[in-house]
Amino acid sequence: MPTLLQLDSSPLESSISRELTREFVKTWKAAHPKGTVIHRDLAANVLRPLDAGWIFSSFTPEASRTPEQKAALAFSDELIAELEAADEYVFGVAMHNFSIPSVLKLWIDQVVRAGRTFAYSESGPQGLLQSKKATILIASGGVYEAGTPAGALNFVDPYLKTILGFIGITNVKLVTAGGAAQVMSGAVDRETFLRPTLERVRAAVA
């Protein structure tokens, strides 16, 4: 049976990006009633940044690691195991300062590991998470999609597609709810704003 990994990164429980992931998961469950959903709320427990101990441990051959080094990588191993177990992923991403939330960057630092999610070869780095697919659901206060006046300020789409591709995930869909500041200001009600995006989220499941 298929497995979906849901990752939420907004610090706000009422965020638009979380509403998008909830709709995605609801639609996915209807399509895969016997499937499994793994939910990782990155904002619920703040991840620690990488330190010297983590870095030295990750570059130490597995058979030579001390108990302390294994402990330093235990959380990273847990996160990578979730990636390996899932067939597809859905990311809920709020744009923060034209880029991704800091907790999502901390997660990326934990899972992009040589020998686990990518490997070096004579032809260069090779992603090890093959045959997976990802859907990235983005909420932004302004409109930053390609071709718009502020499109050059969007560092969310290119960065996430690049980093996912680096570890082997090249089947990536993006759905963006741009202009969410209208909801915050009261210029448009939330339901009206979200209706077309939720339709695209449901379509992305198929």
PDB file of C-alpha atoms in Angstrom:
ATOM      1  CA  MET A   1       0.000   0.000   0.000  1.00  0.00           C
ATOM      2  CA  PRO A   2       1.265   3.529  -0.749  1.00  0.00           C
ATOM      3  CA  THR A   3       2.698   5.799   1.917  1.00  0.00           C
ATOM      4  CA  LEU A   4       2.533   9.599   1.963  1.00  0.00           C
ATOM      5  CA  LEU A   5       4.841  11.804   4.026  1.00  0.00           C
ATOM      6  CA  GLN A   6       3.211  15.103   5.004  1.00  0.00           C
ATOM      7  CA  LEU A   7       5.545  17.890   6.135  1.00  0.00           C
ATOM      8  CA  ASP A   8       4.189  21.147   7.548  1.00  0.00           C
ATOM      9  CA  SER A   9       6.514  24.047   8.240  1.00  0.00           C
ATOM     10  CA  SER A  10       4.357  27.067   9.065  1.00  0.00           C
ATOM     11  CA  PRO A  11       4.419  28.132  12.741  1.00  0.00           C
ATOM     12  CA  LEU A  12       0.715  29.040  12.483  1.00  0.00           C
ATOM     13  CA  GLU A  13      -1.820  26.260  12.936  1.00  0.00           C
ATOM     14  CA  SER A  14      -4.347  28.395  11.016  1.00  0.00           C
ATOM     15  CA  SER A  15      -1.959  29.029   8.127  1.00  0.00           C
ATOM     16  CA  ILE A  16      -3.034  28.723   4.525  1.00  0.00           C
ATOM     17  CA  SER A  17      -0.210  26.291   3.739  1.00  0.00           C
ATOM     18  CA  ARG A  18      -1.500  23.934   6.443  1.00  0.00           C
ATOM     19  CA  GLU A  19      -5.009  24.146   5.040  1.00  0.00           C
ATOM     20  CA  LEU A  20      -3.604  23.182   1.648  1.00  0.00           C
ATOM     21  CA  THR A  21      -1.771  20.136   3.036  1.00  0.00           C
ATOM     22  CA  ARG A  22      -4.892  19.055   4.942  1.00  0.00           C
ATOM     23  CA  GLU A  23      -6.903  19.180   1.722  1.00  0.00           C
ATOM     24  CA  PHE A  24      -4.203  17.274  -0.136  1.00  0.00           C
ATOM     25  CA  VAL A  25      -4.106  14.545   2.517  1.00  0.00           C
ATOM     26  CA  LYS A  26      -7.913  14.330   2.630  1.00  0.00           C
ATOM     27  CA  THR A  27      -8.044  13.863  -1.148  1.00  0.00           C
ATOM     28  CA  TRP A  28      -5.115  11.433  -1.105  1.00  0.00           C
ATOM     29  CA  LYS A  29      -6.763   9.284   1.583  1.00  0.00           C
ATOM     30  CA  ALA A  30      -9.959   9.129  -0.480  1.00  0.00           C
ATOM     31  CA  ALA A  31      -7.915   7.905  -3.443  1.00  0.00           C
ATOM     32  CA  HIS A  32      -5.836   5.505  -1.309  1.00  0.00           C
ATOM     33  CA  PRO A  33      -8.129   4.297   1.504  1.00  0.00           C
ATOM     34  CA  LYS A  34      -5.608   1.657   2.583  1.00  0.00           C
ATOM     35  CA  GLY A  35      -2.618   3.976   2.329  1.00  0.00           C
ATOM     36  CA  THR A  36      -0.509   5.250   5.223  1.00  0.00           C
ATOM     37  CA  VAL A  37       0.167   8.899   6.069  1.00  0.00           C
ATOM     38  CA  ILE A  38       3.238   9.929   8.067  1.00  0.00           C
ATOM     39  CA  HIS A  39       2.872  13.454   9.434  1.00  0.00           C
ATOM     40  CA  ARG A  40       5.918  15.463  10.430  1.00  0.00           C
ATOM     41  CA  ASP A  41       5.134  18.895  11.916  1.00  0.00           C
ATOM     42  CA  LEU A  42       8.445  20.712  11.678  1.00  0.00           C
ATOM     43  CA  ALA A  43       7.216  23.705  13.683  1.00  0.00           C
ATOM     44  CA  ALA A  44       5.961  21.624  16.624  1.00  0.00           C
ATOM     45  CA  ASN A  45       9.457  20.682  17.791  1.00  0.00           C
ATOM     46  CA  VAL A  46      12.209  23.005  16.663  1.00  0.00           C
ATOM     47  CA  LEU A  47      15.070  21.130  15.007  1.00  0.00           C
ATOM     48  CA  ARG A  48      18.615  21.782  16.134  1.00  0.00           C
ATOM     49  CA  PRO A  49      21.068  23.237  13.615  1.00  0.00           C
ATOM     50  CA  LEU A  50      23.981  21.093  12.540  1.00  0.00           C
ATOM     51  CA  ASP A  51      27.013  21.279  14.798  1.00  0.00           C
ATOM     52  CA  ALA A  52      30.601  20.059  14.562  1.00  0.00           C
ATOM     53  CA  GLY A  53      29.742  16.742  16.187  1.00  0.00           C
ATOM     54  CA  TRP A  54      27.031  16.026  13.607  1.00  0.00           C
ATOM     55  CA  ILE A  55      29.311  16.898  10.704  1.00  0.00           C
ATOM     56  CA  PHE A  56      32.230  14.766  11.905  1.00  0.00           C
ATOM     57  CA  SER A  57      29.849  11.902  12.676  1.00  0.00           C
ATOM     58  CA  SER A  58      28.280  11.984   9.230  1.00  0.00           C
ATOM     59  CA  PHE A  59      31.688  11.780   7.545  1.00  0.00           C
ATOM     60  CA  THR A  60      32.852   8.928   9.765  1.00  0.00           C
ATOM     61  CA  PRO A  61      32.287   5.503   8.144  1.00  0.00           C
ATOM     62  CA  GLU A  62      29.260   3.869   9.720  1.00  0.00           C
ATOM     63  CA  ALA A  63      31.195   0.852  10.995  1.00  0.00           C
ATOM     64  CA  SER A  64      33.668   3.142  12.790  1.00  0.00           C
ATOM     65  CA  ARG A  65      31.185   5.428  14.543  1.00  0.00           C
ATOM     66  CA  THR A  66      31.265   5.652  18.300  1.00  0.00           C
ATOM     67  CA  PRO A  67      28.045   5.393  20.338  1.00  0.00           C
ATOM     68  CA  GLU A  68      28.161   9.181  20.715  1.00  0.00           C
ATOM     69  CA  GLN A  69      28.435   9.670  16.958  1.00  0.00           C
ATOM     70  CA  LYS A  70      25.542   7.292  16.343  1.00  0.00           C
ATOM     71  CA  ALA A  71      23.482   9.264  18.837  1.00  0.00           C
ATOM     72  CA  ALA A  72      24.384  12.518  17.073  1.00  0.00           C
ATOM     73  CA  LEU A  73      22.917  11.139  13.838  1.00  0.00           C
ATOM     74  CA  ALA A  74      19.920   9.330  15.341  1.00  0.00           C
ATOM     75  CA  PHE A  75      17.401  12.060  14.559  1.00  0.00           C
ATOM     76  CA  SER A  76      18.753  12.458  11.030  1.00  0.00           C
ATOM     77  CA  ASP A  77      18.401   8.698  10.577  1.00  0.00           C
ATOM     78  CA  GLU A  78      14.788   8.899  11.751  1.00  0.00           C
ATOM     79  CA  LEU A  79      13.936  11.661   9.270  1.00  0.00           C
ATOM     80  CA  ILE A  80      15.660   9.859   6.389  1.00  0.00           C
ATOM     81  CA  ALA A  81      13.821   6.641   7.267  1.00  0.00           C
ATOM     82  CA  GLU A  82      10.547   8.529   6.804  1.00  0.00           C
ATOM     83  CA  LEU A  83      11.669   9.679   3.367  1.00  0.00           C
ATOM     84  CA  GLU A  84      12.685   6.165   2.420  1.00  0.00           C
ATOM     85  CA  ALA A  85       9.418   4.654   3.678  1.00  0.00           C
ATOM     86  CA  ALA A  86       7.188   7.054   1.752  1.00  0.00           C
ATOM     87  CA  ASP A  87       6.294   6.777  -1.925  1.00  0.00           C
ATOM     88  CA  GLU A  88       5.433  10.451  -2.179  1.00  0.00           C
ATOM     89  CA  TYR A  89       5.666  13.647  -0.185  1.00  0.00           C
ATOM     90  CA  VAL A  90       3.570  16.751   0.315  1.00  0.00           C
ATOM     91  CA  PHE A  91       5.236  19.893   1.676  1.00  0.00           C
ATOM     92  CA  GLY A  92       3.303  22.777   3.203  1.00  0.00           C
ATOM     93  CA  VAL A  93       5.492  25.862   2.795  1.00  0.00           C
ATOM     94  CA  ALA A  94       4.859  29.439   3.838  1.00  0.00           C
ATOM     95  CA  MET A  95       7.118  31.941   2.090  1.00  0.00           C
ATOM     96  CA  HIS A  96       9.232  33.733   4.690  1.00  0.00           C
ATOM     97  CA  ASN A  97      11.332  36.634   3.444  1.00  0.00           C
ATOM     98  CA  PHE A  98      11.192  35.326  -0.147  1.00  0.00           C
ATOM     99  CA  SER A  99      12.451  31.890   0.931  1.00  0.00           C
ATOM    100  CA  ILE A 100      11.455  28.857   3.006  1.00  0.00           C
ATOM    101  CA  PRO A 101      10.736  28.737   6.769  1.00  0.00           C
ATOM    102  CA  SER A 102      13.845  28.218   8.886  1.00  0.00           C
ATOM    103  CA  VAL A 103      12.513  24.931  10.295  1.00  0.00           C
ATOM    104  CA  LEU A 104      12.270  23.506   6.779  1.00  0.00           C
ATOM    105  CA  LYS A 105      15.894  24.478   6.098  1.00  0.00           C
ATOM    106  CA  LEU A 106      16.923  22.716   9.316  1.00  0.00           C
ATOM    107  CA  TRP A 107      15.066  19.595   8.144  1.00  0.00           C
ATOM    108  CA  ILE A 108      16.822  19.764   4.766  1.00  0.00           C
ATOM    109  CA  ASP A 109      20.204  19.964   6.499  1.00  0.00           C
ATOM    110  CA  GLN A 110      19.350  16.798   8.441  1.00  0.00           C
ATOM    111  CA  VAL A 111      18.267  14.718   5.449  1.00  0.00           C
ATOM    112  CA  VAL A 112      20.714  15.717   2.703  1.00  0.00           C
ATOM    113  CA  ARG A 113      23.476  13.303   3.698  1.00  0.00           C
ATOM    114  CA  ALA A 114      26.224  11.704   1.651  1.00  0.00           C
ATOM    115  CA  GLY A 115      25.805   7.953   1.593  1.00  0.00           C
ATOM    116  CA  ARG A 116      22.155   8.106   2.647  1.00  0.00           C
ATOM    117  CA  THR A 117      20.206  10.358   0.292  1.00  0.00           C
ATOM    118  CA  PHE A 118      22.934  11.039  -2.264  1.00  0.00           C
ATOM    119  CA  ALA A 119      26.257   9.488  -3.195  1.00  0.00           C
ATOM    120  CA  TYR A 120      29.362  10.631  -5.020  1.00  0.00           C
ATOM    121  CA  SER A 121      30.324   8.862  -8.230  1.00  0.00           C
ATOM    122  CA  GLU A 122      32.744   9.407 -11.096  1.00  0.00           C
ATOM    123  CA  SER A 123      30.039  11.385 -12.893  1.00  0.00           C
ATOM    124  CA  GLY A 124      29.234  13.510  -9.832  1.00  0.00           C
ATOM    125  CA  PRO A 125      26.614  13.379  -7.076  1.00  0.00           C
ATOM    126  CA  GLN A 126      23.766  10.901  -7.570  1.00  0.00           C
ATOM    127  CA  GLY A 127      20.420  11.180  -5.775  1.00  0.00           C
ATOM    128  CA  LEU A 128      19.424   7.982  -3.971  1.00  0.00           C
ATOM    129  CA  LEU A 129      15.699   8.651  -3.480  1.00  0.00           C
ATOM    130  CA  GLN A 130      14.592   7.461  -6.885  1.00  0.00           C
ATOM    131  CA  SER A 131      11.029   6.824  -8.098  1.00  0.00           C
ATOM    132  CA  LYS A 132       9.543   9.199  -5.524  1.00  0.00           C
ATOM    133  CA  LYS A 133       7.312  12.190  -6.191  1.00  0.00           C
ATOM    134  CA  ALA A 134       6.646  15.391  -4.299  1.00  0.00           C
ATOM    135  CA  THR A 135       4.003  18.091  -4.243  1.00  0.00           C
ATOM    136  CA  ILE A 136       4.956  21.468  -2.811  1.00  0.00           C
ATOM    137  CA  LEU A 137       2.075  23.631  -1.585  1.00  0.00           C
ATOM    138  CA  ILE A 138       3.151  27.240  -1.118  1.00  0.00           C
ATOM    139  CA  ALA A 139       1.405  30.212   0.469  1.00  0.00           C
ATOM    140  CA  SER A 140       2.808  33.701   0.020  1.00  0.00           C
ATOM    141  CA  GLY A 141       1.590  37.151   1.019  1.00  0.00           C
ATOM    142  CA  GLY A 142       2.387  38.611  -2.391  1.00  0.00           C
ATOM    143  CA  VAL A 143       2.385  37.150  -5.878  1.00  0.00           C
ATOM    144  CA  TYR A 144       5.808  35.797  -6.810  1.00  0.00           C
ATOM    145  CA  GLU A 145       5.128  33.259  -9.527  1.00  0.00           C
ATOM    146  CA  ALA A 146       7.290  33.172 -12.647  1.00  0.00           C
ATOM    147  CA  GLY A 147       6.406  35.911 -15.094  1.00  0.00           C
ATOM    148  CA  THR A 148       5.008  38.275 -12.449  1.00  0.00           C
ATOM    149  CA  PRO A 149       6.722  41.583 -11.576  1.00  0.00           C
ATOM    150  CA  ALA A 150       8.048  40.137  -8.298  1.00  0.00           C
ATOM    151  CA  GLY A 151       8.892  36.717  -9.723  1.00  0.00           C
ATOM    152  CA  ALA A 152      12.645  37.293  -9.360  1.00  0.00           C
ATOM    153  CA  LEU A 153      12.191  37.463  -5.576  1.00  0.00           C
ATOM    154  CA  ASN A 154      10.878  33.908  -5.359  1.00  0.00           C
ATOM    155  CA  PHE A 155      13.611  31.699  -3.930  1.00  0.00           C
ATOM    156  CA  VAL A 156      11.184  29.025  -2.695  1.00  0.00           C
ATOM    157  CA  ASP A 157      10.400  27.234  -5.969  1.00  0.00           C
ATOM    158  CA  PRO A 158      13.917  27.015  -7.455  1.00  0.00           C
ATOM    159  CA  TYR A 159      15.584  26.096  -4.179  1.00  0.00           C
ATOM    160  CA  LEU A 160      13.183  23.301  -3.250  1.00  0.00           C
ATOM    161  CA  LYS A 161      13.162  21.842  -6.769  1.00  0.00           C
ATOM    162  CA  THR A 162      16.960  21.945  -6.811  1.00  0.00           C
ATOM    163  CA  ILE A 163      17.479  20.350  -3.399  1.00  0.00           C
ATOM    164  CA  LEU A 164      14.869  17.652  -4.004  1.00  0.00           C
ATOM    165  CA  GLY A 165      16.386  16.898  -7.404  1.00  0.00           C
ATOM    166  CA  PHE A 166      19.808  16.630  -5.797  1.00  0.00           C
ATOM    167  CA  ILE A 167      18.617  13.712  -3.640  1.00  0.00           C
ATOM    168  CA  GLY A 168      16.823  12.061  -6.561  1.00  0.00           C
ATOM    169  CA  ILE A 169      13.282  13.482  -6.396  1.00  0.00           C
ATOM    170  CA  THR A 170      12.673  14.982  -9.821  1.00  0.00           C
ATOM    171  CA  ASN A 171       8.914  14.383 -10.131  1.00  0.00           C
ATOM    172  CA  VAL A 172       7.828  17.601  -8.412  1.00  0.00           C
ATOM    173  CA  LYS A 173       4.570  19.541  -8.651  1.00  0.00           C
ATOM    174  CA  LEU A 174       4.038  23.031  -7.259  1.00  0.00           C
ATOM    175  CA  VAL A 175       0.756  24.647  -6.268  1.00  0.00           C
ATOM    176  CA  THR A 176       0.916  28.235  -5.048  1.00  0.00           C
ATOM    177  CA  ALA A 177      -1.602  30.379  -3.195  1.00  0.00           C
ATOM    178  CA  GLY A 178      -0.101  33.767  -3.997  1.00  0.00           C
ATOM    179  CA  GLY A 179      -1.525  37.015  -2.669  1.00  0.00           C
ATOM    180  CA  ALA A 180      -2.606  35.713   0.738  1.00  0.00           C
ATOM    181  CA  ALA A 181      -2.079  39.177   2.220  1.00  0.00           C
ATOM    182  CA  GLN A 182      -5.502  40.000   0.789  1.00  0.00           C
ATOM    183  CA  VAL A 183      -7.035  37.621   3.318  1.00  0.00           C
ATOM    184  CA  MET A 184      -5.066  39.096   6.216  1.00  0.00           C
ATOM    185  CA  SER A 185      -6.138  42.625   5.277  1.00  0.00           C
ATOM    186  CA  GLY A 186      -9.777  41.640   4.833  1.00  0.00           C
ATOM    187  CA  ALA A 187      -9.820  42.607   1.156  1.00  0.00           C
ATOM    188  CA  VAL A 188     -11.115  39.131   0.271  1.00  0.00           C
ATOM    189  CA  ASP A 189     -12.596  36.398   2.421  1.00  0.00           C
ATOM    190  CA  ARG A 190     -10.548  33.259   3.015  1.00  0.00           C
ATOM    191  CA  GLU A 191     -12.999  30.846   1.385  1.00  0.00           C
ATOM    192  CA  THR A 192     -13.174  32.852  -1.838  1.00  0.00           C
ATOM    193  CA  PHE A 193      -9.407  33.233  -1.962  1.00  0.00           C
ATOM    194  CA  LEU A 194      -8.728  29.547  -1.380  1.00  0.00           C
ATOM    195  CA  ARG A 195     -11.391  28.036  -3.644  1.00  0.00           C
ATOM    196  CA  PRO A 196      -9.355  27.939  -6.902  1.00  0.00           C
ATOM    197  CA  THR A 197      -6.167  26.848  -5.114  1.00  0.00           C
ATOM    198  CA  LEU A 198      -7.934  23.999  -3.320  1.00  0.00           C
ATOM    199  CA  GLU A 199      -9.219  22.816  -6.682  1.00  0.00           C
ATOM    200  CA  ARG A 200      -5.652  22.735  -7.978  1.00  0.00           C
ATOM    201  CA  VAL A 201      -4.526  20.889  -4.850  1.00  0.00           C
ATOM    202  CA  ARG A 202      -7.155  18.202  -5.402  1.00  0.00           C
ATOM    203  CA  ALA A 203      -6.118  17.938  -9.051  1.00  0.00           C
ATOM    204  CA  ALA A 204      -2.473  17.566  -8.008  1.00  0.00           C
ATOM    205  CA  VAL A 205      -3.293  14.368  -6.124  1.00  0.00           C
ATOM    206  CA  ALA A 206      -4.342  12.714  -9.376  1.00  0.00           C
TER     207      ALA A 206
END
